[in-house]
Protein backbone atom coordinates (compact mmCIF):
# COMPACT_ATOMS: atom_id res chain seq x y z
CA UNK A 1 0.00 0.00 0.00
CA UNK A 2 1.59 3.29 -1.11
CA UNK A 3 2.18 6.11 1.36
CA UNK A 4 0.12 9.31 1.19
CA UNK A 5 2.58 12.20 1.12
CA UNK A 6 1.36 15.31 2.95
CA UNK A 7 2.47 18.95 2.91
CA UNK A 8 1.20 20.53 6.14
CA UNK A 9 0.65 24.30 6.02
CA UNK A 10 -0.14 26.41 9.09
CA UNK A 11 1.56 29.51 10.48
CA UNK A 12 1.37 28.24 14.10
CA UNK A 13 4.15 25.73 14.93
CA UNK A 14 2.19 24.31 17.88
CA UNK A 15 -0.83 23.65 15.65
CA UNK A 16 1.35 22.00 13.00
CA UNK A 17 2.99 19.83 15.66
CA UNK A 18 -0.41 18.70 16.93
CA UNK A 19 -1.70 17.71 13.51
CA UNK A 20 1.64 16.11 12.64
CA UNK A 21 1.44 13.86 15.72
CA UNK A 22 -2.09 12.86 14.77
CA UNK A 23 -1.25 12.10 11.15
CA UNK A 24 2.05 10.36 11.97
CA UNK A 25 0.11 7.79 13.98
CA UNK A 26 -1.29 6.47 10.71
CA UNK A 27 1.14 4.13 8.95
CA UNK A 28 -0.15 5.14 5.51
CA UNK A 29 0.56 8.85 5.94
CA UNK A 30 3.93 10.56 5.57
CA UNK A 31 4.42 14.27 6.38
CA UNK A 32 7.05 15.11 3.75
CA UNK A 33 7.20 18.88 4.39
CA UNK A 34 5.74 21.73 6.42
CA UNK A 35 5.18 25.40 5.60
CA UNK A 36 4.18 28.45 7.62
CA UNK A 37 2.96 30.78 4.85
CA UNK A 38 1.20 30.64 1.52
CA UNK A 39 4.38 31.51 -0.38
CA UNK A 40 6.34 28.79 1.39
CA UNK A 41 3.53 26.34 0.63
CA UNK A 42 3.76 27.18 -3.08
CA UNK A 43 7.53 26.74 -3.11
CA UNK A 44 7.48 23.47 -1.17
CA UNK A 45 4.61 22.03 -3.18
CA UNK A 46 6.63 22.16 -6.37
CA UNK A 47 9.75 21.00 -4.55
CA UNK A 48 8.37 17.88 -2.85
CA UNK A 49 5.19 17.25 -4.96
CA UNK A 50 3.00 15.89 -2.15
CA UNK A 51 -0.14 13.87 -2.76
CA UNK A 52 -2.20 16.25 -0.62
CA UNK A 53 -1.70 19.74 0.82
CA UNK A 54 -3.41 20.34 4.16
CA UNK A 55 -3.81 24.11 4.14
CA UNK A 56 -4.84 26.71 6.68
CA UNK A 57 -6.49 29.82 5.20
CA UNK A 58 -5.54 32.58 7.63
CA UNK A 59 -1.82 33.23 7.47
CA UNK A 60 -0.23 36.66 7.98
CA UNK A 61 1.84 38.26 5.26
CA UNK A 62 5.09 40.15 5.75
CA UNK A 63 4.48 43.74 4.72
CA UNK A 64 8.25 44.32 4.64
CA UNK A 65 8.61 42.06 1.61
CA UNK A 66 9.01 43.57 -1.82
CA UNK A 67 6.17 43.57 -4.34
CA UNK A 68 7.85 40.76 -6.26
CA UNK A 69 8.21 38.59 -3.16
CA UNK A 70 4.85 39.03 -1.47
CA UNK A 71 3.67 36.30 0.86
CA UNK A 72 0.29 34.84 0.02
CA UNK A 73 -2.56 33.82 2.27
CA UNK A 74 -3.97 30.32 2.09
CA UNK A 75 -6.76 31.03 -0.40
CA UNK A 76 -4.44 32.68 -2.89
CA UNK A 77 -1.87 29.91 -2.43
CA UNK A 78 -4.54 27.36 -3.38
CA UNK A 79 -5.37 29.30 -6.53
CA UNK A 80 -1.73 29.57 -7.55
CA UNK A 81 -0.93 25.91 -6.89
CA UNK A 82 -4.01 24.74 -8.77
CA UNK A 83 -3.35 27.11 -11.67
CA UNK A 84 0.13 25.64 -12.11
CA UNK A 85 -0.92 22.06 -11.36
CA UNK A 86 -4.62 21.36 -12.02
CA UNK A 87 -4.18 17.88 -10.50
CA UNK A 88 -3.11 19.28 -7.11
CA UNK A 89 -5.20 18.08 -4.17
CA UNK A 90 -5.76 20.54 -1.33
CA UNK A 91 -7.61 19.92 1.92
CA UNK A 92 -8.46 23.13 3.76
CA UNK A 93 -8.24 22.83 7.56
CA UNK A 94 -9.17 26.13 9.16
CA UNK A 95 -11.09 27.94 11.89
CA UNK A 96 -12.94 29.86 9.16
CA UNK A 97 -16.29 28.17 8.65
CA UNK A 98 -18.64 31.00 7.65
CA UNK A 99 -19.46 32.44 4.26
CA UNK A 100 -17.94 33.49 1.96
CA UNK A 101 -14.99 31.15 2.54
CA UNK A 102 -16.46 27.74 1.62
CA UNK A 103 -17.70 28.92 -1.78
CA UNK A 104 -14.44 30.68 -2.61
CA UNK A 105 -12.38 27.69 -1.47
CA UNK A 106 -14.36 25.44 -3.78
CA UNK A 107 -13.98 27.94 -6.62
CA UNK A 108 -10.23 28.00 -6.00
CA UNK A 109 -10.14 24.24 -6.61
CA UNK A 110 -9.74 22.70 -3.15
CA UNK A 111 -10.76 19.05 -2.81
CA UNK A 112 -11.94 19.32 0.78
CA UNK A 113 -12.83 21.64 3.64
CA UNK A 114 -12.72 20.87 7.38
CA UNK A 115 -12.78 23.09 10.41
CA UNK A 116 -10.22 22.70 13.18
CA UNK A 117 -13.03 21.52 15.44
CA UNK A 118 -13.29 18.30 13.44
CA UNK A 119 -12.68 14.94 15.11
CA UNK A 120 -9.32 13.24 14.43
CA UNK A 121 -11.09 10.39 12.63
CA UNK A 122 -12.77 12.84 10.27
CA UNK A 123 -9.42 14.38 9.30
CA UNK A 124 -8.04 10.93 8.48
CA UNK A 125 -11.20 10.06 6.54
CA UNK A 126 -10.88 13.27 4.51
CA UNK A 127 -7.24 12.48 3.69
CA UNK A 128 -8.17 8.96 2.50
CA UNK A 129 -11.12 10.18 0.43
CA UNK A 130 -9.10 12.91 -1.27
CA UNK A 131 -6.17 10.57 -1.91
CA UNK A 132 -8.58 8.37 -3.87
CA UNK A 133 -9.61 11.29 -6.07
CA UNK A 134 -12.83 12.15 -4.26
CA UNK A 135 -13.83 15.31 -2.40
CA UNK A 136 -14.63 15.68 1.29
CA UNK A 137 -16.44 18.54 3.02
CA UNK A 138 -17.56 18.77 6.65
CA UNK A 139 -21.33 18.47 7.04
CA UNK A 140 -21.67 22.13 8.07
CA UNK A 141 -19.72 23.16 4.98
CA UNK A 142 -21.87 20.98 2.69
CA UNK A 143 -24.94 22.73 4.06
CA UNK A 144 -23.46 26.13 3.21
CA UNK A 145 -22.63 24.97 -0.31
CA UNK A 146 -26.12 23.63 -0.96
CA UNK A 147 -28.10 25.50 -3.65
CA UNK A 148 -29.87 28.50 -2.17
CA UNK A 149 -27.93 28.32 1.08
CA UNK A 150 -25.62 31.29 0.57
CA UNK A 151 -25.63 33.89 3.31
CA UNK A 152 -26.93 37.07 1.70
CA UNK A 153 -26.39 38.90 5.00
CA UNK A 154 -22.63 38.65 4.58
CA UNK A 155 -21.18 41.95 3.30
CA UNK A 156 -19.04 39.95 0.90
CA UNK A 157 -22.05 38.44 -0.86
CA UNK A 158 -22.12 41.70 -2.85
CA UNK A 159 -18.63 41.09 -4.26
CA UNK A 160 -17.90 39.15 -7.42
CA UNK A 161 -15.39 36.29 -7.31
CA UNK A 162 -12.68 38.58 -8.74
CA UNK A 163 -13.53 41.39 -6.33
CA UNK A 164 -13.32 39.10 -3.32
CA UNK A 165 -9.98 37.79 -4.58
CA UNK A 166 -8.63 41.34 -4.86
CA UNK A 167 -10.19 42.29 -1.52
CA UNK A 168 -8.35 39.40 0.16
CA UNK A 169 -5.05 40.41 -1.41
CA UNK A 170 -5.47 44.05 -0.38
CA UNK A 171 -6.36 42.98 3.17
CA UNK A 172 -3.17 40.90 3.29
CA UNK A 173 -1.17 44.04 2.49
CA UNK A 174 -0.37 43.37 -1.15
CA UNK A 175 0.07 46.38 -3.37
CA UNK A 176 -1.97 47.16 -6.47
CA UNK A 177 1.14 46.57 -8.59
CA UNK A 178 1.79 43.10 -7.16
CA UNK A 179 -1.89 42.12 -7.46
CA UNK A 180 -1.94 43.27 -11.08
CA UNK A 181 1.19 41.26 -11.88
CA UNK A 182 -0.07 38.13 -10.13
CA UNK A 183 -3.52 38.24 -11.78
CA UNK A 184 -2.28 39.36 -15.20
CA UNK A 185 -4.31 42.55 -14.99
CA UNK A 186 -3.38 46.18 -15.52
CA UNK A 187 -2.95 48.35 -12.41
CA UNK A 188 -5.80 50.50 -13.78
CA UNK A 189 -8.13 47.48 -13.74
CA UNK A 190 -7.14 46.59 -10.18
CA UNK A 191 -7.77 50.20 -9.10
CA UNK A 192 -11.23 49.99 -10.71
CA UNK A 193 -12.00 46.77 -8.83
CA UNK A 194 -10.73 48.36 -5.62
CA UNK A 195 -13.11 51.30 -6.13
CA UNK A 196 -16.03 48.91 -6.66
CA UNK A 197 -15.09 46.99 -3.51
CA UNK A 198 -14.97 50.19 -1.46
CA UNK A 199 -18.37 51.24 -2.78
CA UNK A 200 -20.06 47.87 -2.22
CA UNK A 201 -18.67 47.53 1.32
CA UNK A 202 -19.34 51.20 2.18
CA UNK A 203 -15.73 51.83 3.19
CA UNK A 204 -13.45 54.70 2.31
CA UNK A 205 -9.81 53.64 2.69
CA UNK A 206 -7.39 50.75 3.16
CA UNK A 207 -7.54 51.05 6.94
CA UNK A 208 -11.28 50.40 6.91
CA UNK A 209 -10.77 47.58 4.39
CA UNK A 210 -8.28 45.84 6.70
CA UNK A 211 -10.57 46.42 9.69
CA UNK A 212 -13.53 44.69 8.05
CA UNK A 213 -11.25 41.85 6.92
CA UNK A 214 -10.00 41.32 10.49
CA UNK A 215 -13.55 41.54 11.88
CA UNK A 216 -14.65 38.74 9.57
CA UNK A 217 -11.49 36.65 10.15
CA UNK A 218 -10.22 37.00 6.60
CA UNK A 219 -6.83 38.12 7.89
CA UNK A 220 -5.25 38.07 11.33
CA UNK A 221 -4.68 41.23 13.32
GROMACS .gro file of C-alpha atoms in nm:
model
  221
    1UNK     CA    1   0.000   0.000   0.000
    2UNK     CA    2   0.159   0.329  -0.111
    3UNK     CA    3   0.218   0.611   0.136
    4UNK     CA    4   0.012   0.931   0.119
    5UNK     CA    5   0.258   1.220   0.112
    6UNK     CA    6   0.136   1.531   0.295
    7UNK     CA    7   0.247   1.895   0.291
    8UNK     CA    8   0.120   2.053   0.614
    9UNK     CA    9   0.065   2.430   0.602
   10UNK     CA   10  -0.014   2.641   0.909
   11UNK     CA   11   0.156   2.951   1.048
   12UNK     CA   12   0.137   2.824   1.410
   13UNK     CA   13   0.415   2.573   1.493
   14UNK     CA   14   0.219   2.431   1.788
   15UNK     CA   15  -0.083   2.365   1.565
   16UNK     CA   16   0.135   2.200   1.300
   17UNK     CA   17   0.299   1.983   1.566
   18UNK     CA   18  -0.041   1.870   1.693
   19UNK     CA   19  -0.170   1.771   1.351
   20UNK     CA   20   0.164   1.611   1.264
   21UNK     CA   21   0.144   1.386   1.572
   22UNK     CA   22  -0.209   1.286   1.477
   23UNK     CA   23  -0.125   1.210   1.115
   24UNK     CA   24   0.205   1.036   1.197
   25UNK     CA   25   0.011   0.779   1.398
   26UNK     CA   26  -0.129   0.647   1.071
   27UNK     CA   27   0.114   0.413   0.895
   28UNK     CA   28  -0.015   0.514   0.551
   29UNK     CA   29   0.056   0.885   0.594
   30UNK     CA   30   0.393   1.056   0.557
   31UNK     CA   31   0.442   1.427   0.638
   32UNK     CA   32   0.705   1.511   0.375
   33UNK     CA   33   0.720   1.888   0.439
   34UNK     CA   34   0.574   2.173   0.642
   35UNK     CA   35   0.518   2.540   0.560
   36UNK     CA   36   0.418   2.845   0.762
   37UNK     CA   37   0.296   3.078   0.485
   38UNK     CA   38   0.120   3.064   0.152
   39UNK     CA   39   0.438   3.151  -0.038
   40UNK     CA   40   0.634   2.879   0.139
   41UNK     CA   41   0.353   2.634   0.063
   42UNK     CA   42   0.376   2.718  -0.308
   43UNK     CA   43   0.753   2.674  -0.311
   44UNK     CA   44   0.748   2.347  -0.117
   45UNK     CA   45   0.461   2.203  -0.318
   46UNK     CA   46   0.663   2.216  -0.637
   47UNK     CA   47   0.975   2.100  -0.455
   48UNK     CA   48   0.837   1.788  -0.285
   49UNK     CA   49   0.519   1.725  -0.496
   50UNK     CA   50   0.300   1.589  -0.215
   51UNK     CA   51  -0.014   1.387  -0.276
   52UNK     CA   52  -0.220   1.625  -0.062
   53UNK     CA   53  -0.170   1.974   0.082
   54UNK     CA   54  -0.341   2.034   0.416
   55UNK     CA   55  -0.381   2.411   0.414
   56UNK     CA   56  -0.484   2.671   0.668
   57UNK     CA   57  -0.649   2.982   0.520
   58UNK     CA   58  -0.554   3.258   0.763
   59UNK     CA   59  -0.182   3.323   0.747
   60UNK     CA   60  -0.023   3.666   0.798
   61UNK     CA   61   0.184   3.826   0.526
   62UNK     CA   62   0.509   4.015   0.575
   63UNK     CA   63   0.448   4.374   0.472
   64UNK     CA   64   0.825   4.432   0.464
   65UNK     CA   65   0.861   4.206   0.161
   66UNK     CA   66   0.901   4.357  -0.182
   67UNK     CA   67   0.617   4.357  -0.434
   68UNK     CA   68   0.785   4.076  -0.626
   69UNK     CA   69   0.821   3.859  -0.316
   70UNK     CA   70   0.485   3.903  -0.147
   71UNK     CA   71   0.367   3.630   0.086
   72UNK     CA   72   0.029   3.484   0.002
   73UNK     CA   73  -0.256   3.382   0.227
   74UNK     CA   74  -0.397   3.032   0.209
   75UNK     CA   75  -0.676   3.103  -0.040
   76UNK     CA   76  -0.444   3.268  -0.289
   77UNK     CA   77  -0.187   2.991  -0.243
   78UNK     CA   78  -0.454   2.736  -0.338
   79UNK     CA   79  -0.537   2.930  -0.653
   80UNK     CA   80  -0.173   2.957  -0.755
   81UNK     CA   81  -0.093   2.591  -0.689
   82UNK     CA   82  -0.401   2.474  -0.877
   83UNK     CA   83  -0.335   2.711  -1.167
   84UNK     CA   84   0.013   2.564  -1.211
   85UNK     CA   85  -0.092   2.206  -1.136
   86UNK     CA   86  -0.462   2.136  -1.202
   87UNK     CA   87  -0.418   1.788  -1.050
   88UNK     CA   88  -0.311   1.928  -0.711
   89UNK     CA   89  -0.520   1.808  -0.417
   90UNK     CA   90  -0.576   2.054  -0.133
   91UNK     CA   91  -0.761   1.992   0.192
   92UNK     CA   92  -0.846   2.313   0.376
   93UNK     CA   93  -0.824   2.283   0.756
   94UNK     CA   94  -0.917   2.613   0.916
   95UNK     CA   95  -1.109   2.794   1.189
   96UNK     CA   96  -1.294   2.986   0.916
   97UNK     CA   97  -1.629   2.817   0.865
   98UNK     CA   98  -1.864   3.100   0.765
   99UNK     CA   99  -1.946   3.244   0.426
  100UNK     CA  100  -1.794   3.349   0.196
  101UNK     CA  101  -1.499   3.115   0.254
  102UNK     CA  102  -1.646   2.774   0.162
  103UNK     CA  103  -1.770   2.892  -0.178
  104UNK     CA  104  -1.444   3.068  -0.261
  105UNK     CA  105  -1.238   2.769  -0.147
  106UNK     CA  106  -1.436   2.544  -0.378
  107UNK     CA  107  -1.398   2.794  -0.662
  108UNK     CA  108  -1.023   2.800  -0.600
  109UNK     CA  109  -1.014   2.424  -0.661
  110UNK     CA  110  -0.974   2.270  -0.315
  111UNK     CA  111  -1.076   1.905  -0.281
  112UNK     CA  112  -1.194   1.932   0.078
  113UNK     CA  113  -1.283   2.164   0.364
  114UNK     CA  114  -1.272   2.087   0.738
  115UNK     CA  115  -1.278   2.309   1.041
  116UNK     CA  116  -1.022   2.270   1.318
  117UNK     CA  117  -1.303   2.152   1.544
  118UNK     CA  118  -1.329   1.830   1.344
  119UNK     CA  119  -1.268   1.494   1.511
  120UNK     CA  120  -0.932   1.324   1.443
  121UNK     CA  121  -1.109   1.039   1.263
  122UNK     CA  122  -1.277   1.284   1.027
  123UNK     CA  123  -0.942   1.438   0.930
  124UNK     CA  124  -0.804   1.093   0.848
  125UNK     CA  125  -1.120   1.006   0.654
  126UNK     CA  126  -1.088   1.327   0.451
  127UNK     CA  127  -0.724   1.248   0.369
  128UNK     CA  128  -0.817   0.896   0.250
  129UNK     CA  129  -1.112   1.018   0.043
  130UNK     CA  130  -0.910   1.291  -0.127
  131UNK     CA  131  -0.617   1.057  -0.191
  132UNK     CA  132  -0.858   0.837  -0.387
  133UNK     CA  133  -0.961   1.129  -0.607
  134UNK     CA  134  -1.283   1.215  -0.426
  135UNK     CA  135  -1.383   1.531  -0.240
  136UNK     CA  136  -1.463   1.568   0.129
  137UNK     CA  137  -1.644   1.854   0.302
  138UNK     CA  138  -1.756   1.877   0.665
  139UNK     CA  139  -2.133   1.847   0.704
  140UNK     CA  140  -2.167   2.213   0.807
  141UNK     CA  141  -1.972   2.316   0.498
  142UNK     CA  142  -2.187   2.098   0.269
  143UNK     CA  143  -2.494   2.273   0.406
  144UNK     CA  144  -2.346   2.613   0.321
  145UNK     CA  145  -2.263   2.497  -0.031
  146UNK     CA  146  -2.612   2.363  -0.096
  147UNK     CA  147  -2.810   2.550  -0.365
  148UNK     CA  148  -2.987   2.850  -0.217
  149UNK     CA  149  -2.793   2.832   0.108
  150UNK     CA  150  -2.562   3.129   0.057
  151UNK     CA  151  -2.563   3.389   0.331
  152UNK     CA  152  -2.693   3.707   0.170
  153UNK     CA  153  -2.639   3.890   0.500
  154UNK     CA  154  -2.263   3.865   0.458
  155UNK     CA  155  -2.118   4.195   0.330
  156UNK     CA  156  -1.904   3.995   0.090
  157UNK     CA  157  -2.205   3.844  -0.086
  158UNK     CA  158  -2.212   4.170  -0.285
  159UNK     CA  159  -1.863   4.109  -0.426
  160UNK     CA  160  -1.790   3.915  -0.742
  161UNK     CA  161  -1.539   3.629  -0.731
  162UNK     CA  162  -1.268   3.858  -0.874
  163UNK     CA  163  -1.353   4.139  -0.633
  164UNK     CA  164  -1.332   3.910  -0.332
  165UNK     CA  165  -0.998   3.779  -0.458
  166UNK     CA  166  -0.863   4.134  -0.486
  167UNK     CA  167  -1.019   4.229  -0.152
  168UNK     CA  168  -0.835   3.940   0.016
  169UNK     CA  169  -0.505   4.041  -0.141
  170UNK     CA  170  -0.547   4.405  -0.038
  171UNK     CA  171  -0.636   4.298   0.317
  172UNK     CA  172  -0.317   4.090   0.329
  173UNK     CA  173  -0.117   4.404   0.249
  174UNK     CA  174  -0.037   4.337  -0.115
  175UNK     CA  175   0.007   4.638  -0.337
  176UNK     CA  176  -0.197   4.716  -0.647
  177UNK     CA  177   0.114   4.657  -0.859
  178UNK     CA  178   0.179   4.310  -0.716
  179UNK     CA  179  -0.189   4.212  -0.746
  180UNK     CA  180  -0.194   4.327  -1.108
  181UNK     CA  181   0.119   4.126  -1.188
  182UNK     CA  182  -0.007   3.813  -1.013
  183UNK     CA  183  -0.352   3.824  -1.178
  184UNK     CA  184  -0.228   3.936  -1.520
  185UNK     CA  185  -0.431   4.255  -1.499
  186UNK     CA  186  -0.338   4.618  -1.552
  187UNK     CA  187  -0.295   4.835  -1.241
  188UNK     CA  188  -0.580   5.050  -1.378
  189UNK     CA  189  -0.813   4.748  -1.374
  190UNK     CA  190  -0.714   4.659  -1.018
  191UNK     CA  191  -0.777   5.020  -0.910
  192UNK     CA  192  -1.123   4.999  -1.071
  193UNK     CA  193  -1.200   4.677  -0.883
  194UNK     CA  194  -1.073   4.836  -0.562
  195UNK     CA  195  -1.311   5.130  -0.613
  196UNK     CA  196  -1.603   4.891  -0.666
  197UNK     CA  197  -1.509   4.699  -0.351
  198UNK     CA  198  -1.497   5.019  -0.146
  199UNK     CA  199  -1.837   5.124  -0.278
  200UNK     CA  200  -2.006   4.787  -0.222
  201UNK     CA  201  -1.867   4.753   0.132
  202UNK     CA  202  -1.934   5.120   0.218
  203UNK     CA  203  -1.573   5.183   0.319
  204UNK     CA  204  -1.345   5.470   0.231
  205UNK     CA  205  -0.981   5.364   0.269
  206UNK     CA  206  -0.739   5.075   0.316
  207UNK     CA  207  -0.754   5.105   0.694
  208UNK     CA  208  -1.128   5.040   0.691
  209UNK     CA  209  -1.077   4.758   0.439
  210UNK     CA  210  -0.828   4.584   0.670
  211UNK     CA  211  -1.057   4.642   0.969
  212UNK     CA  212  -1.353   4.469   0.805
  213UNK     CA  213  -1.125   4.185   0.692
  214UNK     CA  214  -1.000   4.132   1.049
  215UNK     CA  215  -1.355   4.154   1.188
  216UNK     CA  216  -1.465   3.874   0.957
  217UNK     CA  217  -1.149   3.665   1.015
  218UNK     CA  218  -1.022   3.700   0.660
  219UNK     CA  219  -0.683   3.812   0.789
  220UNK     CA  220  -0.525   3.807   1.133
  221UNK     CA  221  -0.468   4.123   1.332
   0.00000   0.00000   0.00000
